[in-house]
C-alpha atoms as one frame of an Amber mdcrd trajectory, in Angstrom:
protein
 127.655 162.188 -30.817 129.359 164.193 -27.954 128.364 167.578 -26.567 131.490
 168.769 -27.960 130.798 167.579 -31.288 127.371 168.861 -31.282 128.620 172.310
 -30.359 131.189 172.460 -33.190 130.173 175.534 -35.226 129.478 175.169 -38.935
 130.993 178.453 -39.946 133.363 180.895 -38.092 131.544 183.069 -35.669 132.523
 186.355 -37.700 130.834 184.669 -40.626 127.561 184.575 -38.752 128.010 188.184
 -37.716 128.598 189.164 -41.167 125.663 187.041 -42.331 123.329 188.780 -39.846
 124.249 192.216 -40.681 123.733 191.437 -44.546 120.304 189.376 -44.091 118.171
 192.368 -45.221 120.287 193.075 -48.378 120.251 189.221 -48.960 116.595 189.121
 -48.832 116.295 191.986 -51.375 118.861 190.607 -53.662 116.905 187.136 -53.543
 113.691 189.088 -54.533 115.566 191.005 -57.320 116.798 187.791 -58.746 113.471
 186.001 -58.529 111.970 189.068 -60.696 114.857 188.991 -63.006 115.108 185.242
 -63.732 111.537 183.785 -63.042 108.867 184.965 -65.829 106.093 183.214 -63.899
 107.027 185.164 -60.811 106.552 188.390 -62.707 103.110 187.410 -64.067 101.796
 186.761 -60.461  99.540 188.781 -58.881 100.946 191.691 -56.253  99.664 189.607
 -53.313 101.202 186.431 -54.357 104.644 188.066 -55.156 104.461 189.777 -51.723
 103.873 186.169 -49.989 106.776 184.708 -52.138 109.071 187.680 -50.858 108.406
 186.829 -47.386 109.204 183.197 -48.226 112.512 184.222 -49.697 113.303 186.253
 -46.772 112.201 183.451 -44.325 114.586 181.082 -46.185 117.382 183.195 -45.370
 116.368 183.857 -41.834 116.218 180.002 -41.418 119.628 179.489 -42.973 121.153
 182.068 -40.373 119.276 180.273 -37.494 120.685 176.888 -38.722 124.060 178.464
 -38.716 123.679 179.784 -35.221 122.589 176.411 -33.969 124.996 173.875 -35.112
 123.496 171.186 -32.781 120.587 171.097 -35.169 120.985 168.284 -37.916 118.331
 169.989 -40.131 117.303 173.303 -40.669 113.777 174.471 -39.466 112.373 174.381
 -42.762 108.663 174.646 -41.875 109.267 178.130 -40.690 110.174 178.912 -44.300
 106.972 177.843 -45.947 104.795 178.421 -42.785 104.738 182.103 -43.584 102.724
 181.395 -46.679  99.017 180.638 -46.857  98.003 177.226 -47.773  96.363 178.302
 -51.064  99.823 179.617 -52.249 100.836 175.995 -52.839  98.045 175.878 -55.719
  99.296 179.003 -57.349 103.116 177.738 -57.125 103.916 174.390 -58.698 106.432
 172.111 -57.273 108.660 172.790 -60.139 108.422 176.660 -59.728 109.043 176.108
 -55.895 112.292 174.429 -56.721 113.240 177.176 -59.163 112.708 179.634 -56.443
 114.748 177.830 -53.919 117.620 177.686 -56.372 117.341 181.556 -57.215 117.449
 182.142 -53.406 120.289 179.944 -52.854 122.085 181.264 -55.950 121.722 184.843
 -54.441 123.601 183.942 -51.112 126.240 181.950 -52.871 127.044 184.653 -55.204
 128.073 186.803 -52.078 130.051 183.955 -50.206 133.126 185.830 -50.857 132.016
 189.088 -49.147 130.118 187.455 -46.448 132.498 184.981 -45.169 135.298 185.659
 -42.704 138.826 185.807 -44.256 139.858 182.543 -45.492 136.465 180.748 -44.325
 134.964 181.142 -47.811 135.053 177.223 -48.479 133.499 176.750 -45.092 130.465
 179.035 -45.915 130.193 177.532 -49.312 129.783 174.088 -48.098 127.257 175.251
 -45.539 125.180 176.953 -48.431 125.434 173.549 -50.390 124.312 171.612 -47.594
 121.461 173.995 -46.552 120.337 173.927 -50.281 120.270 170.111 -50.153 118.079
 170.010 -47.102 115.659 172.670 -48.092 115.119 171.290 -51.749 114.210 167.843
 -49.883 112.174 169.542 -47.547 110.228 171.462 -50.168 109.382 168.234 -51.828
 108.066 166.908 -48.529 105.764 170.057 -48.061 104.451 169.645 -51.606 103.858
 166.029 -51.005 101.864 166.500 -47.765  99.892 169.159 -49.477  99.021 166.887
 -52.393  98.108 164.170 -50.010  95.900 166.359 -47.983  94.348 167.826 -51.270
  93.741 164.271 -52.558  92.104 163.119 -49.266  89.934 166.264 -49.515  89.151
 165.834 -53.128  88.206 162.111 -52.438  85.620 163.367 -49.847  84.111 166.023
 -52.117  83.764 163.410 -54.905  82.084 161.176 -52.637  79.673 163.788 -51.630
  78.915 164.800 -55.137  78.177 161.291 -55.969  76.079 160.730 -52.868  74.138
 163.855 -53.615  73.382 162.738 -57.292  72.152 159.411 -55.943  69.960 160.993
 -53.547  68.568 163.532 -55.916  70.020 166.453 -53.917  71.313 169.229 -56.407
  71.253 172.204 -54.208  74.032 174.787 -54.102  76.289 172.770 -51.887  76.501
 169.849 -54.549  77.275 172.580 -57.203  79.922 174.182 -54.910  81.604 170.816
 -54.291  81.652 170.083 -58.072  83.278 173.567 -58.655  86.055 172.744 -56.150
  86.878 169.736 -58.112  87.031 171.837 -61.149  84.115 169.985 -62.784  82.776
 171.837 -66.011  82.378 169.129 -68.566  79.078 168.461 -70.545  77.171 166.410
 -71.270  76.845 164.051 -68.571  76.038 160.405 -68.149  76.021 158.270 -65.094
  76.967 154.542 -65.520  76.131 151.876 -62.685  76.895 148.403 -61.878  78.384
 146.093 -59.276  81.820 146.184 -57.823  84.143 143.388 -58.501  84.574 140.597
 -55.932  88.300 141.509 -55.214  87.355 145.194 -55.068  84.439 144.402 -52.566
  86.846 142.442 -50.508  89.266 145.170 -50.179  86.461 147.769 -49.358  84.911
 145.455 -46.617  88.279 144.870 -45.215  88.822 148.552 -44.811  85.255 149.314
 -43.740  85.974 146.689 -40.751  88.807 148.988 -39.562  88.009 152.535 -40.603
  84.344 153.020 -41.121  82.854 154.867 -44.104  85.841 156.565 -45.136  87.696
 153.428 -44.941  85.680 151.969 -47.636  86.839 154.526 -50.017  90.346 153.960
 -49.013  89.891 150.109 -49.565  88.610 150.934 -53.167  91.146 153.564 -53.848
  93.322 151.320 -56.241  90.048 150.723 -58.263  89.417 154.491 -58.199  93.059
 155.087 -59.443  92.557 152.802 -62.390  89.245 154.331 -63.348  90.575 157.778
 -63.185  93.678 156.828 -65.309  91.265 155.249 -67.910  89.096 158.328 -67.991
  92.290 160.331 -68.834  93.061 158.238 -71.620  89.592 158.307 -72.877  89.660
 162.199 -72.493  86.674 161.995 -70.127  85.908 163.724 -66.730  85.224 161.196
 -63.931  83.626 161.342 -60.625  83.356 157.820 -58.981  81.971 156.260 -55.865
  81.279 153.004 -54.070  78.036 152.498 -52.234  77.793 149.122 -50.747  78.223
 146.811 -53.554  77.503 149.385 -56.416  79.991 151.178 -58.366  78.716 154.599
 -59.671  80.507 156.483 -62.539  79.666 160.118 -63.358  81.239 160.662 -66.867
  81.442 164.101 -68.428  82.484 165.112 -72.013  80.750 162.170 -74.102  77.767
 162.178 -76.363  77.682 158.346 -76.607  76.351 156.865 -73.382  76.850 153.300
 -74.320  80.207 153.931 -76.045  81.518 155.671 -72.870  80.223 152.988 -70.529
  81.862 150.223 -72.824  85.284 151.779 -71.963  84.741 150.970 -68.302  82.610
 147.877 -68.243  85.455 145.549 -67.661  86.078 147.322 -64.173  82.643 146.332
 -63.035  81.864 143.059 -61.500  79.483 140.390 -62.823  76.211 141.310 -63.802
  74.606 144.158 -65.718  76.159 147.583 -66.300  73.640 150.353 -66.951  74.142
 153.748 -68.688  71.641 156.340 -67.725  70.297 158.879 -70.307  72.631 161.740
 -71.388  71.844 164.910 -69.681  73.193 168.392 -70.461  75.294 168.885 -67.189
  75.944 168.017 -63.752  73.102 169.958 -62.441  70.754 167.709 -63.843  72.826
 164.379 -63.705  70.623 163.208 -60.731  68.081 162.366 -63.622  70.664 160.025
 -65.296  71.591 158.540 -61.911  68.054 157.742 -60.910  67.306 156.101 -64.254
  70.430 154.131 -64.218  69.801 152.881 -60.655  66.216 152.058 -61.319  67.447
 150.027 -64.370  69.856 148.020 -62.366  67.360 147.048 -59.808  65.000 145.929
 -62.500  67.709 144.181 -64.727  67.372 140.838 -63.326  64.076 140.679 -65.302
  65.831 140.728 -68.545  68.761 138.319 -67.981  69.773 138.632 -71.673  70.279
 142.298 -71.659  73.509 143.629 -73.436  76.356 144.606 -71.145  76.156 147.558
 -71.037  72.762 148.645 -71.865  70.945 151.977 -71.705  68.479 152.523 -68.670
  65.651 153.440 -71.431  66.066 149.803 -72.835  64.690 148.553 -69.580  61.669
 150.798 -69.354  59.132 147.914 -69.141  60.963 146.091 -66.463  61.535 149.194
 -64.577  57.727 150.226 -65.024  56.771 146.683 -63.707  59.346 147.116 -60.764
  57.423 150.220 -59.569  59.642 152.914 -61.103  57.484 156.114 -61.660  59.702
 157.814 -64.071  59.570 154.761 -66.523  55.870 154.516 -66.119  55.480 158.179
 -66.935  57.672 157.768 -69.940  55.724 154.879 -71.618  52.581 156.484 -71.155
  53.536 159.978 -72.423  56.040 158.720 -75.284  54.178 155.476 -76.383  50.622
 155.095 -75.052  49.353 158.706 -75.669  50.900 158.884 -79.139  49.035 155.615
 -79.897  45.916 157.061 -78.393  46.289 160.060 -80.727  46.212 157.673 -83.642
  42.696 156.594 -82.973  40.809 153.589 -81.641  41.437 151.582 -84.795  45.195
 151.831 -84.213  44.886 150.702 -80.551  42.636 147.677 -81.311  44.896 146.436
 -84.251  47.987 146.630 -81.923  46.159 145.033 -78.989  44.777 142.225 -81.170
  48.075 141.846 -82.961  50.145 141.271 -79.780  47.304 139.011 -78.363  47.285
 136.898 -81.475  51.044 136.054 -81.035  52.111 138.633 -83.685  50.091 136.920
 -86.466  48.973 139.182 -89.330  46.340 136.636 -90.551  44.619 136.171 -87.236
  44.640 139.803 -86.735  43.086 140.523 -89.949  40.494 137.794 -89.431  39.354
 139.110 -85.932  39.296 142.634 -87.213  37.519 141.829 -90.567  40.107 143.697
 -92.435  42.628 143.102 -95.194  46.150 141.877 -93.952  47.553 144.931 -95.789
  45.505 147.169 -93.645  47.014 145.489 -90.564  50.548 146.012 -91.840  49.742
 149.603 -92.657  48.358 150.127 -89.037  51.525 148.439 -87.555  53.842 150.769
 -89.619  51.890 153.677 -88.219  52.462 152.340 -84.804  56.252 152.373 -85.304
  56.087 155.797 -86.780  54.246 157.299 -83.614  56.255 155.353 -81.034  59.568
 153.992 -82.762  58.895 150.823 -81.459  58.204 147.859 -84.008  55.344 145.467
 -83.021  56.807 142.582 -84.649  60.173 142.898 -82.892  60.124 140.769 -79.713
  61.396 143.254 -77.028  59.510 146.310 -78.866  56.344 144.152 -78.715  56.765
 143.558 -74.980  57.321 147.566 -74.365  54.208 148.333 -76.300  52.188 145.703
 -74.448  53.347 147.221 -71.060  52.589 150.659 -72.228  49.197 149.818 -73.211
  48.394 148.352 -69.905  49.933 151.237 -67.887  48.071 153.778 -70.221  44.597
 151.953 -69.565  45.211 151.584 -65.936  46.142 155.458 -65.750  43.057 156.266
 -67.732  40.888 154.327 -65.576  41.976 155.846 -62.287  41.974 159.628 -63.816
  39.399 161.667 -62.005  36.177 162.239 -64.155  36.201 165.511 -65.878  39.990
 165.565 -65.701
């Protein structure tokens, strides 16, 4: 393109002069048209309406600047939106922004006959249409960049919330981050498992080039699938990948296992654990701690269902050194048995030691088998564990051992 072609004016010089003189009136007309034609604009706060008024005036000013400088291929659209604060993009959707641009352009186009130099109306109208096209595309680009930045920021906040729950940090910062993500769902359950081989490869490849943030980028396709699945299930979701672990925080379900089943297929091989249901995100670290402890202890129960609840692995967790599991077995199993009397404890211990044989237990205790049956039913009533069921019997046995050890180590006079 030659200098002469670059300097070729878009409109007649007299048209530019007329446009400059009418700039204030055009801005006023555009704001009046927005108030008349856009119901959402009328419902906005006075502060937001004021900012949008400045955007409208900046749009007209950018149009005049573009007319004055024919060497510029594109209008300086960044000046239009640069006048408004970033938070305005949240208050005005892309659809509303496009409607606003259309109203502003219409306000200018409606006065083409008065603004153009005599005989130059078609020239000005063509310039208006060209500018409208460019500013529409640029509006979409501005919102796309804002959405991308917002998405990256949300991903960081999401990772921080998940990290905080995993480490038991439930201070004000974590609650502020969750509020920024518009999280308000309850109750809450944390589901954990391993990440799939393919997703792990993507994550590892990204981490090799971009560090910790790269790991999130590498796993982003998985995260998008999980979010889509959560939307279909009408559940809120926060997700994170830590090493080879995939951690999901689900809100809005009252059935942890059913919720975990919806996502089990997106985990890698091995156990999938649903923590206990908690009332809200403030205490979700309890669910996360139980789920992660159960995941560590799960190899001790190879035939566990997938998914399974963290409380189903209480004996394995206790044997693995989980203090919460030990405390639960003592308080919820051993102490109720202890309150039932020594005969109940002796019967249960003998029954378990004799391989769940009623007759052998009755002989050793010098009681009738029906007495043993009655006492075992009483055990089930007090603990909700049935001694004759394999897993329940194992849980009862571990609880008895832990309770006796705790009693042995209690300070005298306690």
